[in-house]
GROMACS .gro file of C-alpha atoms in nm:
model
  396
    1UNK     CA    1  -2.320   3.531   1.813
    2UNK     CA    2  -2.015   3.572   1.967
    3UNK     CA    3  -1.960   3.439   2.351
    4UNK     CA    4  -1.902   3.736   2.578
    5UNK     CA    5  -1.602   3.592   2.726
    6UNK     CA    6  -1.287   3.524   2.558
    7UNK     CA    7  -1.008   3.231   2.717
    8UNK     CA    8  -0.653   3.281   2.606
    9UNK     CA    9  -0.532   2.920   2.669
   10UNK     CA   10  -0.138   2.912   2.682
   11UNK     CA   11   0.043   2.577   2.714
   12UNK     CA   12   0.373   2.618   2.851
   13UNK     CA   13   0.482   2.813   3.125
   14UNK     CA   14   0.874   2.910   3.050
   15UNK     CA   15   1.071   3.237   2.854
   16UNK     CA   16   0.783   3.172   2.576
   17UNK     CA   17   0.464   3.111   2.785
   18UNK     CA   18   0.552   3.338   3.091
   19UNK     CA   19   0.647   3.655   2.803
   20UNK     CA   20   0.327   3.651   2.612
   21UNK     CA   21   0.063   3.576   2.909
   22UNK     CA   22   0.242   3.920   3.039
   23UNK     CA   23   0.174   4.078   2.744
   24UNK     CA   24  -0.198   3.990   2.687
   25UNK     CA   25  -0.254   4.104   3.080
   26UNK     CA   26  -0.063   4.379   3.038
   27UNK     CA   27  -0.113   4.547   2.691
   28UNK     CA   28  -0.339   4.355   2.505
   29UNK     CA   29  -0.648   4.278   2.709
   30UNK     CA   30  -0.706   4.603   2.800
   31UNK     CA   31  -0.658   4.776   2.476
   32UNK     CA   32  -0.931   4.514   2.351
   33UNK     CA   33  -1.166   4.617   2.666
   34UNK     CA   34  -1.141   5.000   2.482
   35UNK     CA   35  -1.352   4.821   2.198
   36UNK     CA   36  -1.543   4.636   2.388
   37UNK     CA   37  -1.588   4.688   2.793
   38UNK     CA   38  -1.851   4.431   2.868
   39UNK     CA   39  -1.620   4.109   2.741
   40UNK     CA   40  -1.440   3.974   2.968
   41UNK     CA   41  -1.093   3.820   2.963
   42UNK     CA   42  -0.907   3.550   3.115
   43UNK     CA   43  -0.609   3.408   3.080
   44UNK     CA   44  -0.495   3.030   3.187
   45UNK     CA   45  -0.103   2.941   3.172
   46UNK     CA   46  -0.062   2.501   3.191
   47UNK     CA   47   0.261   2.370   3.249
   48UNK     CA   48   0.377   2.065   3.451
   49UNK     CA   49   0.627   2.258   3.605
   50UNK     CA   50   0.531   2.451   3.867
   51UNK     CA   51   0.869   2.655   3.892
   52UNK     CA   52   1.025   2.886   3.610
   53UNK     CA   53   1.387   2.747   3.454
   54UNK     CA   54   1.693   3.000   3.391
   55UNK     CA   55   1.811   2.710   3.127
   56UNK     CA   56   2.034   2.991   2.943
   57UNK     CA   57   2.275   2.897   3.246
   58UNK     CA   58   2.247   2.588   3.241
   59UNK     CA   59   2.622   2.430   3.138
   60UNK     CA   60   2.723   2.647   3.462
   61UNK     CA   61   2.458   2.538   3.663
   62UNK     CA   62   2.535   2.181   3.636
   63UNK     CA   63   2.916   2.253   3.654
   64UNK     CA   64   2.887   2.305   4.024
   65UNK     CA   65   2.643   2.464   4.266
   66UNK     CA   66   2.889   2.690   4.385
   67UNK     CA   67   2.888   2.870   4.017
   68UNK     CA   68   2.488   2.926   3.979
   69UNK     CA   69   2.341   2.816   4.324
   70UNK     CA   70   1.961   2.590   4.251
   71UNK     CA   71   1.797   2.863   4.429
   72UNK     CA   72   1.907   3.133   4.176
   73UNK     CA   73   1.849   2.912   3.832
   74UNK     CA   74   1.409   2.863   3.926
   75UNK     CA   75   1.154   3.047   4.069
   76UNK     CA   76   0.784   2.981   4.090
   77UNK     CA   77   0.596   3.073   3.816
   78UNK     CA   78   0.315   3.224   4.023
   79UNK     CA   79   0.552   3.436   4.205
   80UNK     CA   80   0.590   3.666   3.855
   81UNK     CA   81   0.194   3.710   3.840
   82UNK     CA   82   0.115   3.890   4.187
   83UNK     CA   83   0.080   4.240   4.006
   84UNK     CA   84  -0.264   4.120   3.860
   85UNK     CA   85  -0.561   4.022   4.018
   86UNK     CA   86  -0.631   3.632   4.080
   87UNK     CA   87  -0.964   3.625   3.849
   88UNK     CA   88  -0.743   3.773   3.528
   89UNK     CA   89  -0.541   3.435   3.524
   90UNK     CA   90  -0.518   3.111   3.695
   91UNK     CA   91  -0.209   2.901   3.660
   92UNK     CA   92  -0.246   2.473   3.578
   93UNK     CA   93   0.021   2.244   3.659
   94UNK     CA   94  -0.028   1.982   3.429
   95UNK     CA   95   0.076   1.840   3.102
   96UNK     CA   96  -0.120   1.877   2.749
   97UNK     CA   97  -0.197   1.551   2.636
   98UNK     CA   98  -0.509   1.549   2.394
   99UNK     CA   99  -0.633   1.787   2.181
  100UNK     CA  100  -0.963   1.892   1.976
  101UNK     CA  101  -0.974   2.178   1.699
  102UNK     CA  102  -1.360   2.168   1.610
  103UNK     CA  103  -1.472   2.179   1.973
  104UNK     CA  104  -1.159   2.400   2.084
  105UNK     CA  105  -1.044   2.205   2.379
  106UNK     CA  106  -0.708   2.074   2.481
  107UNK     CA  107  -0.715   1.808   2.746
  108UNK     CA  108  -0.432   1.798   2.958
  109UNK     CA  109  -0.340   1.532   3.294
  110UNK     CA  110  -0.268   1.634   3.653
  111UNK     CA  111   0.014   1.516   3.834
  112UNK     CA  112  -0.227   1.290   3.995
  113UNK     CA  113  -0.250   1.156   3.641
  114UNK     CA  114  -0.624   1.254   3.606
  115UNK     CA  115  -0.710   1.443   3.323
  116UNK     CA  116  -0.906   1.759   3.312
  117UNK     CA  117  -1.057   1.924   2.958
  118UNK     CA  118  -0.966   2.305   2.909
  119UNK     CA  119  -1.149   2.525   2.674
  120UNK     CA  120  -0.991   2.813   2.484
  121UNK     CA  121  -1.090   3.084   2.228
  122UNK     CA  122  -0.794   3.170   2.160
  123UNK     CA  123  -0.490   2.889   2.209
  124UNK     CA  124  -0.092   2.981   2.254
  125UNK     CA  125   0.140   2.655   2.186
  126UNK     CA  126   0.442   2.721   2.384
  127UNK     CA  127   0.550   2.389   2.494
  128UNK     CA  128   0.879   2.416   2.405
  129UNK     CA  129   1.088   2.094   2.386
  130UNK     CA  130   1.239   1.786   2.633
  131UNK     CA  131   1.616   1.724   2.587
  132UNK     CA  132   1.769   1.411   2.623
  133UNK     CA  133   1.869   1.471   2.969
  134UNK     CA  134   1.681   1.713   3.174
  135UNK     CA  135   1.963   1.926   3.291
  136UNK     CA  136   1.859   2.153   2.932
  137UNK     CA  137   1.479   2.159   2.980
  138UNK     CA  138   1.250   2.092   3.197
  139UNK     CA  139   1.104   1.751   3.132
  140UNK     CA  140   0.799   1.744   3.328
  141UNK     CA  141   0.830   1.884   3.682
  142UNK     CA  142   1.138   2.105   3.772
  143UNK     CA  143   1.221   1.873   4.037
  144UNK     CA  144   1.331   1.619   3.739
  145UNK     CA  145   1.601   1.900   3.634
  146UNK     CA  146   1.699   1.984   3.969
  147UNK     CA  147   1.738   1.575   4.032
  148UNK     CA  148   1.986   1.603   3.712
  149UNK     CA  149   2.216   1.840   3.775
  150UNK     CA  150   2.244   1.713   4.160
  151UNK     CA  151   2.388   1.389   3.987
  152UNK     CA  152   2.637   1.572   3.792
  153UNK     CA  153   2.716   1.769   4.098
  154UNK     CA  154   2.816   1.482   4.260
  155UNK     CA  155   3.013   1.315   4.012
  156UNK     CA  156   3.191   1.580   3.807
  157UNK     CA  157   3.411   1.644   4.083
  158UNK     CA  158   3.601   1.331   4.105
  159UNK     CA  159   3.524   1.210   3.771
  160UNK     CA  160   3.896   1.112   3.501
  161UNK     CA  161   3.688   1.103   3.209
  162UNK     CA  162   3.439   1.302   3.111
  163UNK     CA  163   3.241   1.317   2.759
  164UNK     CA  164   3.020   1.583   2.603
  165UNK     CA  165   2.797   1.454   2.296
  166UNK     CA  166   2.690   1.786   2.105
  167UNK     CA  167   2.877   2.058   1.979
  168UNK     CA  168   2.555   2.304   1.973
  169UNK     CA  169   2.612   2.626   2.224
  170UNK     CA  170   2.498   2.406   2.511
  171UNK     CA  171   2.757   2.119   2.437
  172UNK     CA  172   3.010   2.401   2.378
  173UNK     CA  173   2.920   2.626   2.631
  174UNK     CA  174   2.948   2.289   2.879
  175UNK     CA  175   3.257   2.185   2.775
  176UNK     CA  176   3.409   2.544   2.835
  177UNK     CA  177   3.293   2.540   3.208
  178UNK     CA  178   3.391   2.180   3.251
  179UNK     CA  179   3.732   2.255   3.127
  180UNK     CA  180   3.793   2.563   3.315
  181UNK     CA  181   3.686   2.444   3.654
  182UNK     CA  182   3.811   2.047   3.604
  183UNK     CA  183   4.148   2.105   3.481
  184UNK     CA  184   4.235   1.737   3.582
  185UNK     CA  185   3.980   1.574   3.390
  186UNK     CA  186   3.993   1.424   3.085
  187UNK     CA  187   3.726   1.609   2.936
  188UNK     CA  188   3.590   1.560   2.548
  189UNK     CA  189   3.331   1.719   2.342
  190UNK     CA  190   3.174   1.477   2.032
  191UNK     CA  191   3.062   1.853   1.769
  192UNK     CA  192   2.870   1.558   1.583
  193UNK     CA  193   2.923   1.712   1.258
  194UNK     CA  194   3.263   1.893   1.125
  195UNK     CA  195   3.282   2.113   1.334
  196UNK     CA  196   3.174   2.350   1.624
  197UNK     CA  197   2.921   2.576   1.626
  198UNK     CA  198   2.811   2.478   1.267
  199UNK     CA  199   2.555   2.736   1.232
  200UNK     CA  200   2.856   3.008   1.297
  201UNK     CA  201   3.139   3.106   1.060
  202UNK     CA  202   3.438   2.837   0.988
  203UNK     CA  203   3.647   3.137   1.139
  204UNK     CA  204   3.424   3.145   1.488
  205UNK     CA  205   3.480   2.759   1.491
  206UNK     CA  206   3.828   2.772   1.477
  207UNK     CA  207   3.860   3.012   1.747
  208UNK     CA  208   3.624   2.812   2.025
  209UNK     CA  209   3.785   2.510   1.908
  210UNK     CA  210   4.130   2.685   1.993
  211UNK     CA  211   3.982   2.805   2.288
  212UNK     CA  212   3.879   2.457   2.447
  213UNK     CA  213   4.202   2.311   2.365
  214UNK     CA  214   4.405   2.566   2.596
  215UNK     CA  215   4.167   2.425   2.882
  216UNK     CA  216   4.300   2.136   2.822
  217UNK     CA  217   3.913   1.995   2.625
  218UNK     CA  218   3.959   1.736   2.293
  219UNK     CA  219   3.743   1.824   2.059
  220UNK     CA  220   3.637   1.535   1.808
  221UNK     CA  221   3.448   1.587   1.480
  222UNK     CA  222   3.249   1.401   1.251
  223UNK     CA  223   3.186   1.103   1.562
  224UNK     CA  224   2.836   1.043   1.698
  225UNK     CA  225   2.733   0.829   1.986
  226UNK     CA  226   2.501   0.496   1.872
  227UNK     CA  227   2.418   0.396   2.214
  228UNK     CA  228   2.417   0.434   2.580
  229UNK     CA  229   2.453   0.188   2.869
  230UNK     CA  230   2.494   0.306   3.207
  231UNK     CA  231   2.757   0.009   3.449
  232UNK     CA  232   2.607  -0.075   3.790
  233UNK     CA  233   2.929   0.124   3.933
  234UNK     CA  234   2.809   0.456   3.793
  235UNK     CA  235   3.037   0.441   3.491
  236UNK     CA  236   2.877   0.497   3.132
  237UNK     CA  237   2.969   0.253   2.842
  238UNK     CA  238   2.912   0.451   2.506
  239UNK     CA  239   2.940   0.307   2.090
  240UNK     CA  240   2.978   0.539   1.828
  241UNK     CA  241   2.866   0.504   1.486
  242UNK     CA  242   3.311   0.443   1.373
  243UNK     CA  243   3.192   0.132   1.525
  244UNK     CA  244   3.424   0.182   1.833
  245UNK     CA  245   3.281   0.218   2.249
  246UNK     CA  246   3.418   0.362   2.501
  247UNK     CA  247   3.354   0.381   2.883
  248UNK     CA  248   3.398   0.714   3.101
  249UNK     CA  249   3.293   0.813   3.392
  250UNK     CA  250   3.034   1.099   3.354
  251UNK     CA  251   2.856   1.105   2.997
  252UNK     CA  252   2.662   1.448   2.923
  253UNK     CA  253   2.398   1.456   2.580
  254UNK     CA  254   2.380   1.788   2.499
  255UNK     CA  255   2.250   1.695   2.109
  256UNK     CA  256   1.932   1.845   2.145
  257UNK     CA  257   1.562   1.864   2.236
  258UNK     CA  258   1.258   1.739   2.039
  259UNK     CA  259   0.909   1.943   2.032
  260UNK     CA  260   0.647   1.856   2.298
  261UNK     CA  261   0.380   1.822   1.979
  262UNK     CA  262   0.330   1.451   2.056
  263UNK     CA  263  -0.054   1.575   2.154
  264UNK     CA  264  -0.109   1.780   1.810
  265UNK     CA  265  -0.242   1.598   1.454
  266UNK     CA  266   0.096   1.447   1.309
  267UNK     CA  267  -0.021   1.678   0.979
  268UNK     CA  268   0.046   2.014   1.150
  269UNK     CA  269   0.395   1.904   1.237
  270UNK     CA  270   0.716   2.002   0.981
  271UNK     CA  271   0.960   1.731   0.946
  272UNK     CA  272   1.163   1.792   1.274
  273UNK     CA  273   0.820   1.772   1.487
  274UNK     CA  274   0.743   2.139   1.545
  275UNK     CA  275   0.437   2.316   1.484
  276UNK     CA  276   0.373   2.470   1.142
  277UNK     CA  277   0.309   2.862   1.193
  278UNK     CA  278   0.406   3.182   0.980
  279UNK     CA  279   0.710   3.301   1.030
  280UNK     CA  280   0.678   3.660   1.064
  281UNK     CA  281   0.281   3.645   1.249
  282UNK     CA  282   0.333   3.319   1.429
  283UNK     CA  283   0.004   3.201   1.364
  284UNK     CA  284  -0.038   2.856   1.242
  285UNK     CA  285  -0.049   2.813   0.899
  286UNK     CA  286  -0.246   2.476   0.832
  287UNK     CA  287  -0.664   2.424   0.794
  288UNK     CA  288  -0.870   2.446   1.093
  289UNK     CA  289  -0.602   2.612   1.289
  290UNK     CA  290  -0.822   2.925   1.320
  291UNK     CA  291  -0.696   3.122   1.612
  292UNK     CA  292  -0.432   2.932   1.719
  293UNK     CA  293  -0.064   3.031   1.752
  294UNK     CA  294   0.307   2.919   1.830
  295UNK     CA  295   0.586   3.082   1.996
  296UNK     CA  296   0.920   2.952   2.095
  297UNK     CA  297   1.140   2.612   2.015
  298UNK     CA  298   0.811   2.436   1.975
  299UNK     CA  299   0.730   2.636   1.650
  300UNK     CA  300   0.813   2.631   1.302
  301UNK     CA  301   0.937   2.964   1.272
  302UNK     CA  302   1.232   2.927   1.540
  303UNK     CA  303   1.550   2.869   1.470
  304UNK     CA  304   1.629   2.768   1.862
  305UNK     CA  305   1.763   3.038   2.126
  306UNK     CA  306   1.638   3.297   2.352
  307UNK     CA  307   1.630   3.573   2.129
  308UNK     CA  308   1.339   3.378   1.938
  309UNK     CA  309   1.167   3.389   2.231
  310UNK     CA  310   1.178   3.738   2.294
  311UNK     CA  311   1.135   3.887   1.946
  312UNK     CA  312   0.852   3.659   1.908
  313UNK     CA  313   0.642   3.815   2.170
  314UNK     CA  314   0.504   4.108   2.057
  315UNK     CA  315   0.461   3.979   1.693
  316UNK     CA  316   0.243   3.700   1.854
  317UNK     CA  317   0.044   3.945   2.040
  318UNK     CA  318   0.001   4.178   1.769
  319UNK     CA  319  -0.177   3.920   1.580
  320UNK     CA  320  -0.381   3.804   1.877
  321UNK     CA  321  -0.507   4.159   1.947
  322UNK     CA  322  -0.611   4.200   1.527
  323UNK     CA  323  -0.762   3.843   1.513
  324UNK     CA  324  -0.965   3.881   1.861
  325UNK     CA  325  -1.033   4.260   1.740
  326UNK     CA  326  -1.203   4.090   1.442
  327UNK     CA  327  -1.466   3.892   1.673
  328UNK     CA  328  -1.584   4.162   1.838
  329UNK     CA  329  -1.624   4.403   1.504
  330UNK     CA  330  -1.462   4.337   1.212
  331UNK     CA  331  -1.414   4.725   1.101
  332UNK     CA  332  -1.206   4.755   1.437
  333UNK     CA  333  -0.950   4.491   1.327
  334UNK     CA  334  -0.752   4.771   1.191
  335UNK     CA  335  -0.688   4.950   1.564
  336UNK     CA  336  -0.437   4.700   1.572
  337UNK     CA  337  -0.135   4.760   1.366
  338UNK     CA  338   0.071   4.363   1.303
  339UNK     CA  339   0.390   4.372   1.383
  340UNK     CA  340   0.639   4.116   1.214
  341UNK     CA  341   0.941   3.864   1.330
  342UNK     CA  342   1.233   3.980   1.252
  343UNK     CA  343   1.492   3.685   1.250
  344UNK     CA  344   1.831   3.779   1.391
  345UNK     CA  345   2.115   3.573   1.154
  346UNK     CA  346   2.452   3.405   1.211
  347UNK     CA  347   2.375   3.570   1.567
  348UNK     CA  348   2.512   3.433   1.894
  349UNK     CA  349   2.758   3.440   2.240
  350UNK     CA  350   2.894   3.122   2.322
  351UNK     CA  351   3.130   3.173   2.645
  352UNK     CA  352   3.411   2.912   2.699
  353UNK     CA  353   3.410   2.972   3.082
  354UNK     CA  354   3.372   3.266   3.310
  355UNK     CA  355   3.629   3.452   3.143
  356UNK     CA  356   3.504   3.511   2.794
  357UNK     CA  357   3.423   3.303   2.474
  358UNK     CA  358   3.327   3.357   2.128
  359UNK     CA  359   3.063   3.482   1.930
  360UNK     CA  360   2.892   3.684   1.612
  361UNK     CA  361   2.636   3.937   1.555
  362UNK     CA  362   2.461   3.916   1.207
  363UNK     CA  363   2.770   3.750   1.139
  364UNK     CA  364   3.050   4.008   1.226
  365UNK     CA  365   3.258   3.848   1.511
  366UNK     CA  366   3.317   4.017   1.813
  367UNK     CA  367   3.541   3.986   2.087
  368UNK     CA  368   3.595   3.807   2.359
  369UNK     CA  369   3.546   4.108   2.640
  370UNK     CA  370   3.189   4.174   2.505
  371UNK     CA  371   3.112   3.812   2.522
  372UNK     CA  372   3.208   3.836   2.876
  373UNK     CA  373   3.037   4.148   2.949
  374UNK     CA  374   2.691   4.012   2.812
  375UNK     CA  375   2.689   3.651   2.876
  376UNK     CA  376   3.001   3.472   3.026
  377UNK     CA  377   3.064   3.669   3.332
  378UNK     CA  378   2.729   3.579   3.511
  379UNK     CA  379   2.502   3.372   3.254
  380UNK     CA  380   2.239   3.643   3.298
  381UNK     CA  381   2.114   3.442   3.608
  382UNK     CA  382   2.064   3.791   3.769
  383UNK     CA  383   1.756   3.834   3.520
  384UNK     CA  384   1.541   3.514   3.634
  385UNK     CA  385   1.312   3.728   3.873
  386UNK     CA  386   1.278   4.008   3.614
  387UNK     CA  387   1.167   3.752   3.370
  388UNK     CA  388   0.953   3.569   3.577
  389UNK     CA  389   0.771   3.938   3.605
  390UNK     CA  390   0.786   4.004   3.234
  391UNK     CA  391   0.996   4.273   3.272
  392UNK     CA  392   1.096   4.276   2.901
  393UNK     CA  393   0.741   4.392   2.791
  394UNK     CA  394   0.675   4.650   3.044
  395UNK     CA  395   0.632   4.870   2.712
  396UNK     CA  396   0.391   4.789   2.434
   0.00000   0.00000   0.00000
């Protein structure tokens, strides 16, 4: 017989985490209490962060604090969750660390570095990933992010050589604020492959590439750094894989993040570390995964950026509401109508400083002003307290 009370466990407490535990308190729990009013519901978000991270602003952020103040780029988590009552949710600041399918528990340590096991009926996999520096995500607490981008605030300014490994958005996005507001420096973004912006046209490349060079940024292809040594005097000696080094004075590794998975069975993991799930349902697609899902960077399904995030949501939720619908009667499962992810292709703004930039949607190029108007002109940082609230899925 069924238990009576039904734990949505979400790990991860960011765009991903944050979205769908608004969506279960706010659309799906109580359409499932219609089916079934004596169950009971709770939802418990674990992150070991305590404060939410506007990271889609991040190269301005760490550009200068003048740009994208600290106190506008996090917010605490809890401070999105006052419309519900305190017994619908609680909020863990910890990190997962262990977990068990047959028994359905995920154990997870405390900043005190005690650990604590959490039960779930139903468990959402939102962890997201940890960058090689933690000015992109938040590795651990937000105070490690905040500690990162203080550095660079410090040393940007009277830094002569300055050198951007990663010629993703982020790397590009970074090198465009960099450029625009150090005009002195010697700046230089390493795209790693051929080009920038690989996953855009050859024609988009071009143009950003064009773009940085009027700011006075060299852009390098087909060079990748081998190693890192930071000098006692604050300089950073780097070797690339030409076989050459070089030493400059502020070094910024914008080549990506890798899955937090490292507490899921290596056998549920694709090739680059996230977690295998469907790519339209987002539930996980490998045995003894029963009732178990992934949203965001950390699953399979993603192809990296916001917008996989947010289209992900209600998908996710959808097939939450059928599978949880099922346990309580399985002729009910059909109240619930599953709703797909839609990928959005060859889709994406990439500003080159606060006056514009470049970018494509599903692959038609468009110009500079709208890039501006959506992205460049304020990095969206106005929208942190909305989406600390949810405010996206206000709507079922």
């Amino acid at each position: 017989m069924a238990s009576n009370h039904h734990e949505f466990l979400i790990l991860g407490a960011n765009f991903a985490g944050v979205g769908t535990a608004h969506y279960l308190l706010r659309h799906t729990i109580p359409a499932l209490l219609k089916l079934n009013a004596t169950r009971t519901y709770h939802v418990t978000l674990v992150s070991p962060s305590t404060h939410f991270f506007w990271k889609i602003g991040a190269p301005r952020t760490l550009a200068s604090p003048d740009l994208i103040p600290l106190s506008k780029a996090f917010g605490p988590v809890a401070d999105g969750f006052q419309e519900y009552s305190t017994d619908q949710y609680t909020i863990e600041t910890a990190a997962a660390v262990g977990f068990n399918p047959e028994q359905r528990t995920v154990t997870v340590e405390l900043p005190s570095k005690e650990t604590k096991t959490l039960h779930y009926s139903t468990l959402i996999i939102a962890t997201g990933t940890s960058s090689p520096s933690a000015v992109w995500t938040l590795n651990g607490s937000h105070q490690n992010t905040i500690n990162a981008m203080k550095e660079l605030h410090t040393t940007l300014p009277s830094a002569k050589t300055i050198l951007i490994a990663g010629g993703g958005p982020a790397g590009t996005e970074t090198a465009g604020e960099i450029g625009s507001l150090y005009p002195k420096a010697q700046t230089t973004i390493l795209s790693g492959t051929s080009r920038l912006l690989p996953r855009l046209s050859k024609a988009t490349s071009h143009d950003v590439q064009v773009r940085l060079k009027k700011l006075g940024v060299e852009v390098v292809n087909n060079l990748r750094v081998t190693s890192v040594k930071k000098q006692d005097g604050g300089a950073t000696e780097l070797a690339f894989d030409d076989g050459t080094t070089r030493t400059v004075d502020v070094y910024i590794d914008s080549t990506g993040g890798k899955p937090n998975t490292s507490f899921l069975p290596k056998d549920w993991l694709n090739e680059n570390g996230q977690v295998l799930n469907d790519d339209k349902s987002l539930r996980l697609t490998v045995p003894g995964s029963e009732s178990i899902y992934a949203i965001g960077d950390v699953g399979s399904y993603s192809h990296g950026g916001i917008m996989d995030v947010k289209d992900g949501v209600v998908p996710l939720c959808s097939s939450i509401a059928i599978d949880v619908a099922k346990t309580i009667d399985p002729s009910k499962a059909g109240v619930f109508k599953q709703k797909n992810f839609k990928w959005l292709p060859d889709t994406q703004f990439v500003p080159t400083g606060p006056k514009g930039g470049v970018g494509q949607v599903f692959g038609w190029r468009v110009p500079s002003l709208m890039v501006w108007a959506f992205k460049s002109r304020t990095f969206m940082v106005e929208k942190l307290p909305g989406a600390m609230k949810g405010e996206d899925y206000i709507k079922a």
